[in-house]
Coordinates of C-alpha atoms and ligand atoms in Angstrom, one line a residue:
M42 CA 13.0 -2.0 21.6
A43 CA 11.3 -3.8 18.7
S44 CA 12.9 -3.8 15.3
W45 CA 11.6 -1.1 13.1
E46 CA 11.1 -1.7 9.4
I47 CA 12.3 1.0 7.1
G48 CA 10.9 -0.9 4.1
R49 CA 7.3 -0.4 5.4
L50 CA 7.9 3.3 5.9
W51 CA 9.2 3.5 2.3
Q52 CA 6.1 1.6 1.1
T53 CA 3.8 4.2 2.8
L54 CA 5.8 7.1 1.5
T55 CA 5.8 5.9 -2.1
Y56 CA 2.1 4.8 -1.9
F57 CA 1.1 8.3 -0.9
E58 CA 3.5 9.9 -3.3
I59 CA 5.5 11.7 -0.7
V60 CA 8.8 12.4 -2.4
P61 CA 11.8 12.3 0.1
L62 CA 13.6 15.5 -0.8
V63 CA 15.9 15.4 2.3
N64 CA 16.0 13.0 5.1
C65 CA 14.0 15.2 7.4
W66 CA 10.5 14.1 8.6
Q67 CA 9.2 17.6 9.1
R68 CA 10.0 18.7 5.6
L69 CA 9.0 15.4 4.1
F70 CA 5.5 15.4 5.5
K71 CA 4.8 18.9 4.2
Q72 CA 5.6 17.9 0.7
G73 CA 3.1 15.1 0.3
Q74 CA 0.6 15.9 -2.5
S75 CA -1.1 13.1 -4.3
K76 CA -2.2 13.8 -7.8
S77 CA -2.7 10.5 -9.6
K78 CA -5.9 10.0 -11.5
R79 CA -8.6 8.1 -9.6
S80 CA -12.3 8.4 -9.2
S81 CA -13.4 10.2 -6.1
T82 CA -16.8 8.7 -5.7
N83 CA -18.2 5.3 -5.9
M84 CA -21.8 6.0 -7.0
V85 CA -22.7 4.2 -10.2
I86 CA -24.7 6.1 -12.8
L87 CA -26.8 3.9 -15.0
V88 CA -27.2 5.1 -18.5
A89 CA -30.1 3.5 -20.4
G90 CA -30.0 3.9 -24.2
A91 CA -26.2 4.4 -24.0
T92 CA -25.7 3.4 -27.6
G93 CA -27.9 6.2 -28.9
G94 CA -27.1 9.7 -30.0
V95 CA -27.7 11.3 -26.6
G96 CA -26.8 8.2 -24.5
K97 CA -23.3 7.8 -26.0
R98 CA -22.5 11.4 -25.2
V99 CA -23.8 11.1 -21.7
T100 CA -21.6 8.1 -21.2
K101 CA -18.5 9.7 -22.6
K102 CA -18.9 12.8 -20.6
L103 CA -19.4 10.9 -17.3
L104 CA -16.4 8.8 -18.0
E105 CA -14.3 11.8 -18.7
R106 CA -15.3 13.2 -15.4
G107 CA -14.2 10.1 -13.6
D108 CA -17.7 8.7 -12.8
R109 CA -18.5 5.1 -12.7
V110 CA -20.9 4.3 -15.5
R111 CA -23.0 1.2 -16.2
A112 CA -24.5 1.2 -19.7
L113 CA -27.8 -0.6 -20.2
V114 CA -27.5 -1.8 -23.8
R115 CA -29.3 -4.3 -26.0
D116 CA -26.1 -5.7 -27.7
A117 CA -22.9 -5.7 -25.7
A118 CA -20.6 -6.3 -28.6
R119 CA -22.0 -3.4 -30.6
A120 CA -22.0 -1.2 -27.5
R121 CA -18.3 -2.0 -26.9
D122 CA -17.5 -0.7 -30.4
I123 CA -19.5 2.5 -29.8
L124 CA -18.5 3.2 -26.2
G125 CA -15.0 1.8 -25.9
E126 CA -13.4 0.0 -22.9
G127 CA -13.9 2.2 -19.9
V128 CA -17.6 1.5 -19.4
E129 CA -19.3 -1.4 -17.6
L130 CA -22.0 -2.9 -19.9
F131 CA -25.2 -4.5 -18.8
E132 CA -27.2 -6.3 -21.5
A133 CA -30.9 -5.8 -21.2
D134 CA -34.0 -4.7 -23.0
I135 CA -36.3 -2.4 -21.1
T136 CA -39.3 -4.0 -22.8
I137 CA -38.4 -7.4 -21.3
P138 CA -38.7 -7.2 -17.5
E139 CA -36.8 -10.4 -16.9
T140 CA -33.7 -8.8 -18.3
L141 CA -33.7 -5.9 -15.9
K142 CA -32.1 -7.9 -13.1
P143 CA -31.4 -6.5 -9.6
E144 CA -27.6 -6.8 -10.3
M145 CA -28.1 -4.0 -12.9
M146 CA -28.9 -1.6 -10.0
R147 CA -26.0 -2.5 -7.7
G148 CA -24.5 0.7 -6.4
V149 CA -26.6 2.8 -8.7
G150 CA -27.3 6.3 -7.3
A151 CA -29.0 7.7 -10.4
V152 CA -30.4 6.7 -13.8
I153 CA -30.1 8.8 -17.0
C154 CA -32.6 7.3 -19.4
C155 CA -32.0 8.2 -23.1
T156 CA -33.9 5.3 -24.7
G157 CA -36.2 5.9 -27.6
T158 CA -38.2 4.1 -30.3
K159 CA -36.0 3.8 -33.3
V160 CA -37.3 6.1 -36.0
Q161 CA -35.9 6.1 -39.5
P162 CA -36.7 7.6 -42.9
V163 CA -39.1 5.3 -44.9
E164 CA -36.2 5.0 -47.4
G165 CA -34.4 2.8 -44.9
D166 CA -30.8 2.8 -43.9
T167 CA -29.4 4.6 -46.8
P168 CA -27.2 7.8 -46.6
T169 CA -30.6 9.5 -46.2
R170 CA -30.6 8.3 -42.6
E171 CA -27.6 10.5 -41.7
K172 CA -29.2 13.6 -43.0
Y173 CA -32.5 12.7 -41.4
Y174 CA -30.7 12.0 -38.1
Q175 CA -28.9 15.4 -38.2
G176 CA -32.1 17.2 -38.9
V177 CA -30.6 18.5 -42.2
K178 CA -33.5 17.5 -44.4
F179 CA -37.0 16.2 -43.8
Y180 CA -37.7 12.6 -45.0
L181 CA -40.9 10.8 -44.2
P182 CA -40.2 8.9 -41.0
E183 CA -41.4 5.5 -39.8
V184 CA -41.0 3.7 -36.5
V185 CA -39.0 0.5 -36.3
D186 CA -40.1 -0.6 -32.8
T187 CA -43.4 -0.3 -31.1
P188 CA -43.7 3.0 -29.2
E189 CA -46.1 1.7 -26.7
L190 CA -43.5 -0.9 -25.7
V191 CA -40.4 1.3 -25.7
E192 CA -41.8 4.6 -24.5
Y193 CA -44.4 3.3 -21.9
E194 CA -44.1 -0.3 -20.9
G195 CA -40.3 -0.2 -21.1
I196 CA -40.0 3.0 -19.0
K197 CA -42.5 1.5 -16.5
N198 CA -40.3 -1.6 -16.2
L199 CA -37.1 0.4 -15.7
V200 CA -38.7 2.8 -13.2
R201 CA -40.0 -0.2 -11.2
V202 CA -36.6 -1.8 -10.8
A203 CA -34.9 1.6 -10.2
S204 CA -37.4 2.6 -7.4
Q205 CA -36.7 -0.7 -5.7
H206 CA -33.0 -0.3 -5.5
I207 CA -31.9 3.4 -5.6
P208 CA -31.0 4.7 -2.1
A209 CA -32.5 7.8 -0.5
A210 CA -32.1 10.9 -2.7
T211 CA -30.7 12.7 0.4
D212 CA -27.6 10.4 0.6
R213 CA -24.5 10.3 -1.5
M214 CA -22.5 7.1 -1.5
I215 CA -18.8 7.6 -1.3
F216 CA -17.4 4.1 -0.8
D217 CA -19.9 1.2 -1.3
F218 CA -17.9 -1.8 -0.4
T219 CA -20.9 -4.1 -1.1
N220 CA -20.3 -3.1 -4.7
P221 CA -16.6 -2.5 -4.6
N222 CA -14.7 -0.6 -7.2
A223 CA -11.8 -2.9 -8.2
S224 CA -9.4 -0.1 -7.5
L225 CA -9.7 -0.2 -3.7
K226 CA -5.9 -0.7 -3.5
E227 CA -5.5 2.3 -5.8
I228 CA -7.3 4.5 -3.3
W229 CA -6.7 3.2 0.3
G230 CA -3.3 2.5 1.9
A231 CA -2.0 1.8 5.3
V232 CA -0.5 4.6 7.5
D233 CA 0.7 3.0 10.7
D234 CA 2.9 4.3 13.5
V235 CA 5.9 3.0 11.4
V236 CA 6.0 6.6 10.2
M237 CA 7.0 7.6 13.7
G238 CA 9.3 4.6 14.4
G239 CA 6.6 2.2 15.7
V240 CA 5.9 -1.3 14.7
S241 CA 2.1 -1.5 14.3
Q242 CA 0.8 -3.0 11.1
S243 CA -2.5 -2.9 9.3
N244 CA -4.1 -3.2 5.9
I245 CA -7.4 -3.0 4.2
R246 CA -8.8 -5.6 1.9
L247 CA -12.1 -6.6 0.4
A248 CA -13.9 -9.7 1.6
G249 CA -17.5 -10.6 0.9
D250 CA -19.6 -7.5 1.0
R251 CA -17.2 -5.5 3.1
A252 CA -13.8 -3.8 3.3
I253 CA -11.8 -5.1 6.3
F254 CA -9.4 -2.8 8.1
S255 CA -7.4 -5.1 10.3
G256 CA -4.0 -5.7 11.7
N257 CA -2.0 -5.6 14.9
V258 CA -1.4 -2.5 16.9
S259 CA 1.6 -2.2 19.2
T260 CA 2.8 0.4 21.7
E261 CA 6.4 -0.7 21.2
N262 CA 8.9 2.1 20.3
N263 CA 6.4 4.7 21.7
G264 CA 4.0 3.8 18.9
G265 CA 0.3 2.9 19.3
F266 CA -1.7 3.5 16.1
A267 CA -2.7 1.8 12.9
S268 CA -4.7 3.4 10.2
V269 CA -5.8 3.3 6.5
R270 CA -6.2 6.4 4.6
T271 CA -7.3 7.3 1.1
R272 CA -4.9 9.0 -1.3
N273 CA -6.1 12.5 -2.1
F274 CA -9.1 12.4 -4.3
E275 CA -8.4 13.7 -7.8
N276 CA -11.3 16.1 -7.4
P277 CA -12.0 17.0 -3.7
L278 CA -15.5 16.0 -2.8
D279 CA -18.0 18.7 -2.5
L280 CA -20.2 17.6 0.4
S281 CA -21.3 21.0 1.4
D282 CA -24.9 20.1 0.8
Y283 CA -24.8 17.3 3.4
E284 CA -24.9 17.2 7.2
G285 CA -22.2 14.6 7.7
I286 CA -20.7 11.2 7.1
E287 CA -22.4 7.9 7.8
L288 CA -20.4 4.7 8.3
R289 CA -21.9 1.2 8.4
V290 CA -19.5 -1.0 10.3
I291 CA -19.1 -4.3 12.2
G292 CA -16.5 -3.8 14.8
D293 CA -14.7 -5.6 17.6
G294 CA -15.8 -3.5 20.6
K295 CA -12.9 -1.1 20.2
R296 CA -13.0 2.7 19.7
Y297 CA -11.9 4.0 16.3
K298 CA -11.5 7.3 14.7
F299 CA -12.7 8.7 11.4
I300 CA -10.6 11.5 10.0
A301 CA -11.3 13.8 7.1
R302 CA -9.1 16.4 5.6
C303 CA -10.0 19.5 3.6
E304 CA -6.5 20.3 2.3
G305 CA -4.2 18.2 0.1
K306 CA -1.2 18.4 2.5
W307 CA 0.0 15.0 3.9
D308 CA 0.5 16.2 7.4
G309 CA -1.9 19.1 7.8
V310 CA -4.9 19.4 10.1
G311 CA -7.2 16.4 10.2
Y312 CA -10.8 16.5 11.4
S313 CA -11.4 13.6 13.7
Y314 CA -14.4 11.9 15.4
S315 CA -14.1 8.9 17.7
F316 CA -16.7 6.2 17.6
D317 CA -17.3 3.0 19.6
T318 CA -18.1 -0.3 18.0
I319 CA -20.0 -3.3 19.4
Y320 CA -18.3 -6.7 19.1
D321 CA -19.5 -8.5 15.9
Y322 CA -22.6 -6.3 15.6
P323 CA -23.6 -4.1 12.7
T324 CA -23.7 -0.4 13.7
T325 CA -24.5 2.8 11.8
I326 CA -22.4 5.7 12.9
R327 CA -23.4 9.2 12.0
I328 CA -20.8 11.9 12.1
P329 CA -22.1 15.4 11.8
F330 CA -19.5 17.6 10.1
K331 CA -19.9 20.1 12.9
D332 CA -18.8 17.5 15.5
L333 CA -15.4 16.7 13.8
I334 CA -12.6 18.0 16.0
P335 CA -9.6 19.7 14.2
V336 CA -6.4 17.9 15.3
F337 CA -2.8 17.9 14.4
R338 CA -1.2 14.6 15.3
A339 CA -3.8 13.9 18.0
K340 CA -3.6 17.4 19.5
T341 CA -6.6 19.6 19.1
V342 CA -6.0 22.8 17.1
E343 CA -8.0 25.5 18.9
E344 CA -7.6 28.1 16.2
A345 CA -8.6 25.9 13.3
A346 CA -11.9 26.6 11.5
E347 CA -14.5 23.9 11.1
L348 CA -14.0 21.3 8.3
D349 CA -14.7 22.8 4.9
S350 CA -17.0 20.1 3.7
G351 CA -17.0 21.7 0.3
K352 CA -13.6 20.2 -0.4
V353 CA -12.8 16.9 1.2
Y354 CA -9.5 15.6 0.0
S355 CA -9.1 12.4 1.9
M356 CA -10.5 10.1 4.6
Q357 CA -8.9 7.9 7.2
L358 CA -9.9 5.2 9.6
M359 CA -7.7 4.8 12.7
L360 CA -7.2 2.7 15.8
S361 CA -5.1 4.7 18.3
K362 CA -3.9 4.4 21.8
F363 CA -4.6 8.1 22.2
E364 CA -7.7 10.2 22.1
Y365 CA -6.9 13.9 22.0
D366 CA -4.3 16.1 23.8
G367 CA -2.6 13.1 25.6
E368 CA -5.9 11.5 26.8
L369 CA -5.9 7.7 26.4
N370 CA -8.5 5.8 24.3
P371 CA -10.5 4.0 27.1
K372 CA -11.2 1.1 24.9
F373 CA -7.7 0.6 23.6
E374 CA -6.0 -2.7 23.9
A375 CA -2.7 -3.6 22.0
G376 CA -2.9 -6.6 19.7
S377 CA -5.0 -7.6 16.8
F378 CA -8.1 -5.6 15.7
R379 CA -10.7 -5.8 13.0
L380 CA -13.2 -3.2 11.7
E381 CA -15.4 -4.3 8.8
V382 CA -16.9 -1.4 6.8
E383 CA -19.9 -1.8 4.5
Y384 CA -20.1 1.7 3.3
I385 CA -19.1 5.3 3.8
K386 CA -21.6 7.9 2.6
A387 CA -22.6 11.5 3.1
Y388 CA -26.1 11.8 4.7
G389 CA -28.6 14.6 5.2
G390 CA -28.2 16.2 1.8
K391 CA -30.7 18.1 -0.3
T392 CA -32.8 15.8 -2.4
K393 CA -31.4 15.3 -6.0
P394 CA -32.9 13.7 -9.0
Q395 CA -32.7 9.9 -9.1
F396 CA -34.1 9.5 -12.5
V397 CA -33.4 11.8 -15.5
Q398 CA -35.6 11.1 -18.5
V399 CA -35.0 12.4 -22.1
S400 CA -38.5 12.8 -23.3
S401 CA -39.6 15.1 -26.1
A402 CA -41.2 18.5 -26.7
G403 CA -44.7 18.1 -28.1
V404 CA -45.8 15.2 -25.9
T405 CA -49.0 17.0 -24.9
R406 CA -49.7 18.5 -28.3
P407 CA -51.4 15.7 -30.3
N408 CA -55.1 16.2 -30.1
R409 CA -54.7 19.4 -28.0
P410 CA -57.4 21.8 -29.0
G411 CA -56.2 24.9 -30.8
I412 CA -53.0 23.3 -32.1
N413 CA -52.1 24.4 -35.7
L414 CA -50.5 21.2 -37.0
E415 CA -48.9 23.2 -39.9
E416 CA -46.6 24.9 -37.4
E417 CA -45.8 21.7 -35.5
P418 CA -42.7 19.5 -35.8
P419 CA -43.2 16.1 -37.7
A420 CA -43.5 14.0 -34.6
V421 CA -46.6 16.0 -33.6
R422 CA -48.0 16.1 -37.1
M423 CA -47.4 12.4 -37.6
N424 CA -48.0 11.1 -34.1
E425 CA -50.7 8.7 -35.3
Q426 CA -48.6 7.3 -38.2
L427 CA -45.6 6.9 -35.8
G428 CA -47.6 4.6 -33.5
G429 CA -48.6 7.4 -31.1
I430 CA -45.0 7.9 -30.2
L431 CA -45.6 11.2 -28.3
T432 CA -48.7 9.9 -26.6
W433 CA -46.7 6.9 -25.3
K434 CA -43.8 9.2 -24.2
L435 CA -46.3 11.2 -22.1
R436 CA -47.5 8.0 -20.5
G437 CA -43.9 7.1 -19.8
E438 CA -43.4 10.5 -18.1
E439 CA -46.5 9.8 -16.0
A440 CA -45.0 6.4 -14.9
I441 CA -41.9 8.2 -13.7
K442 CA -43.8 10.9 -11.9
S443 CA -45.9 8.3 -10.0
S444 CA -42.9 6.1 -9.1
G445 CA -41.9 7.8 -5.9
L446 CA -38.4 8.5 -7.4
T447 CA -37.2 12.0 -7.6
Y448 CA -36.8 12.9 -11.3
T449 CA -36.1 15.5 -14.0
I450 CA -37.9 15.2 -17.3
V451 CA -36.1 16.9 -20.1
R452 CA -38.2 17.5 -23.2
P453 CA -35.8 18.5 -26.0
C454 CA -37.0 20.2 -29.3
A455 CA -35.6 18.7 -32.5
L456 CA -32.2 17.1 -31.8
T457 CA -29.2 18.0 -33.9
E458 CA -25.6 16.8 -34.2
Q459 CA -24.2 20.3 -33.6
L460 CA -21.5 21.1 -31.1
G461 CA -23.6 22.1 -28.1
N462 CA -21.8 25.3 -27.4
K463 CA -24.9 27.5 -27.4
A464 CA -26.9 28.8 -24.5
L465 CA -30.1 26.9 -23.6
Y466 CA -33.6 28.2 -23.1
A467 CA -36.1 26.2 -21.1
E468 CA -39.8 26.7 -20.7
Q469 CA -42.8 24.8 -19.3
G470 CA -46.3 24.3 -20.8
D471 CA -45.1 22.5 -23.9
N472 CA -45.3 25.3 -26.5
L473 CA -41.6 25.5 -27.4
R474 CA -40.3 24.9 -31.0
G475 CA -36.7 24.9 -32.2
Q476 CA -33.6 22.8 -32.1
V477 CA -31.1 21.7 -29.6
S478 CA -27.9 19.6 -30.0
R479 CA -27.6 16.1 -28.5
E480 CA -24.4 17.3 -27.0
A481 CA -26.1 20.0 -25.0
I482 CA -28.9 17.6 -23.9
A483 CA -26.3 15.1 -22.7
Q484 CA -24.6 17.8 -20.6
L485 CA -28.0 19.0 -19.2
C486 CA -28.8 15.5 -18.0
I487 CA -25.5 15.1 -16.3
E488 CA -25.8 18.5 -14.5
A489 CA -29.4 17.6 -13.4
I490 CA -28.3 14.6 -11.3
A491 CA -26.2 16.8 -9.1
L492 CA -28.7 19.7 -8.6
P493 CA -31.5 19.8 -6.0
E494 CA -32.9 22.7 -8.2
A495 CA -33.7 20.1 -10.9
V496 CA -35.9 17.8 -8.7
N497 CA -39.3 17.0 -9.9
K498 CA -39.3 19.4 -12.9
T499 CA -40.5 18.8 -16.4
F500 CA -39.6 21.3 -19.1
E501 CA -39.0 21.8 -22.8
V502 CA -35.6 23.0 -24.0
K503 CA -34.0 24.5 -27.1
E504 CA -30.9 26.4 -28.0
E505 CA -31.1 30.2 -28.1
Q506 CA -28.6 33.1 -28.2
Q507 CA -30.3 34.7 -25.2
G508 CA -30.6 31.5 -23.3
N509 CA -29.0 30.6 -20.0
T510 CA -25.5 29.2 -19.5
N511 CA -25.8 28.8 -15.7
W512 CA -27.3 25.4 -14.9
K513 CA -28.4 26.3 -11.4
E514 CA -30.2 29.4 -12.7
L515 CA -31.7 27.5 -15.6
F516 CA -33.2 24.8 -13.2
S517 CA -34.2 27.4 -10.5
S518 CA -36.2 29.4 -13.1
L519 CA -38.6 26.4 -13.5
K520 CA -41.5 25.4 -11.4
K521 CA -41.8 22.0 -9.7
D522 CA -44.5 19.7 -11.1
N523 CA -47.7 19.5 -9.1
Ligands
NAP293 N1 -34.8 13.1 -32.9 C1 -35.3 14.2 -32.4 O1 -35.4 15.2 -33.0 C2 -35.9 14.1 -31.0 C3 -36.5 15.2 -30.4 C4 -36.9 15.2 -29.1 C5 -36.7 14.0 -28.4 N2 -36.2 12.9 -28.9 C6 -36.0 11.8 -28.0 O2 -34.7 11.9 -27.4 C7 -34.3 10.6 -27.0 C8 -32.9 10.4 -27.4 O3 -32.7 10.6 -28.8 P1 -31.5 9.9 -29.6 O4 -31.4 10.6 -30.9 O5 -30.3 9.8 -28.7 O6 -32.1 8.4 -29.8 P2 -31.4 7.2 -30.5 O7 -30.1 7.6 -31.1 O8 -32.4 6.6 -31.4 O9 -31.1 6.2 -29.3 C9 -32.1 5.5 -28.7 C10 -31.5 4.5 -27.7 O10 -32.5 3.7 -27.1 C11 -32.1 2.4 -27.1 N3 -33.2 1.5 -27.0 C12 -34.3 1.5 -27.9 N4 -35.2 0.5 -27.5 C13 -34.6 -0.1 -26.4 C14 -35.0 -1.1 -25.6 N5 -36.2 -1.8 -25.8 N6 -34.2 -1.5 -24.5 C15 -33.1 -0.8 -24.3 N7 -32.6 0.2 -25.1 C16 -33.4 0.5 -26.1 C17 -31.3 2.2 -28.4 O11 -30.5 1.0 -28.4 P3 -30.0 0.3 -29.7 O12 -28.7 1.0 -30.0 O13 -29.8 -1.1 -29.2 O14 -31.0 0.5 -30.8 C18 -30.5 3.5 -28.4 O15 -29.4 3.3 -27.6 C19 -35.3 9.6 -27.6 O16 -36.2 9.2 -26.7 C20 -35.9 10.4 -28.7 O17 -37.2 10.0 -29.0 C21 -35.7 13.0 -30.2

């Protein structure tokens, strides 16, 4: 009988926040609920123009939700002051292609672009600017930068680099170990047969572009499994739009299991799928949700429903001597093992927007026959004096539409600094006039990246009492672009 280490059991129990109320395994394992704050997804969202009025709100809201945000900013020191510590900064200027390096796109699943030509009152940076910015009073505006560069060339540059690097719009990255989140150890921990009295030992660590699950599996003391498992995600993943899980691995020829759970209990039903690896050869494993087998400690649970992919609480990778119901794993060998994992993602989802652009209402109105300039907002009336700002914004929109990326183009009416607690009204055809808060536009952009209903739609938006407060309905009511 090999010597069993209570210290390692204790480590496992404390890591997964299972509080030992009494010295009874059964009871113990039912208590385990992990609640600590940690991000549940690894996709990075790139926010361009993150220091601006809309951009800083987008950034703040995403961070509050626990998303990973990379802010494309022109001046990192200034951006740090505005955005605080929680955000990753990438210094670049969209008008200078050399600054838009591929590293900027590492792990990025979607871009929210809130850049815009700096416009200010001709009086300059006096208290006037505040009033101007808040739409309180009209002051004669002037552009500081060149709209052609910022609104068109810049967007073209950003879209080019984004379309080269953003993954398929039908996938959702969950763990991208090629672009690891520093908090791997915060999320993944070992669960070996030590919990049953065994002596197998494993861990997961980052090396190069991969996470390496390795260790030694032993059948001593009636043991025979080693595994690594995530703590419960703070917000269970809603993968109901997807067909299944895809793993990219390099294995050692052994058969492993992937297990997902749709409840927060430590020792509840797991949904398991066995997959074979090829020695030292990269393999892509696709696990349709419908093929996951409900198991309780390697015994199938006939009466259990299918995995509820709408609330995935945790994931686990395991090497076990057992298959299911006492069957043995035909590829099992005691001893050392190694499974390298490049990523874990959901596949087969509905297409979602990869690029969300904050454009402007009025972009098609300059020189449009029949337009009564008296009724139009200043940007339309003064398009020429403002360097053709709206004309170049429209050209920027066209660059996005022809990029091959899936997109949402939001054209806000006059932006305000109000609270953003009003309903929104959206329309197509570019005839809308009114106001909308930067707060509401920021929220709209964030909602768009998660909604298939927002794909390839361009629309104007303002606040209105009778507007819509349901995002899905709001996007569904709009037509796709031709
Ligand atoms: N004001 C309105 O009533 C109104 C109405 C409809 C639409 N819009 C449009 O809505 C968008 C967002 O408005 P906002 O009020 O949030 O704008 P904003 O406060 O002026 O922010 C613009 C952002 O773009 C960044 N930027 C400018 N040029 C850049 C470049 N070359 N490379 C990288 N970043 C650059 C700025 O960075 P720095 O901090 O480094 O300058 C800033 O973060 C703009 O496109 C605006 O034109 C405005």
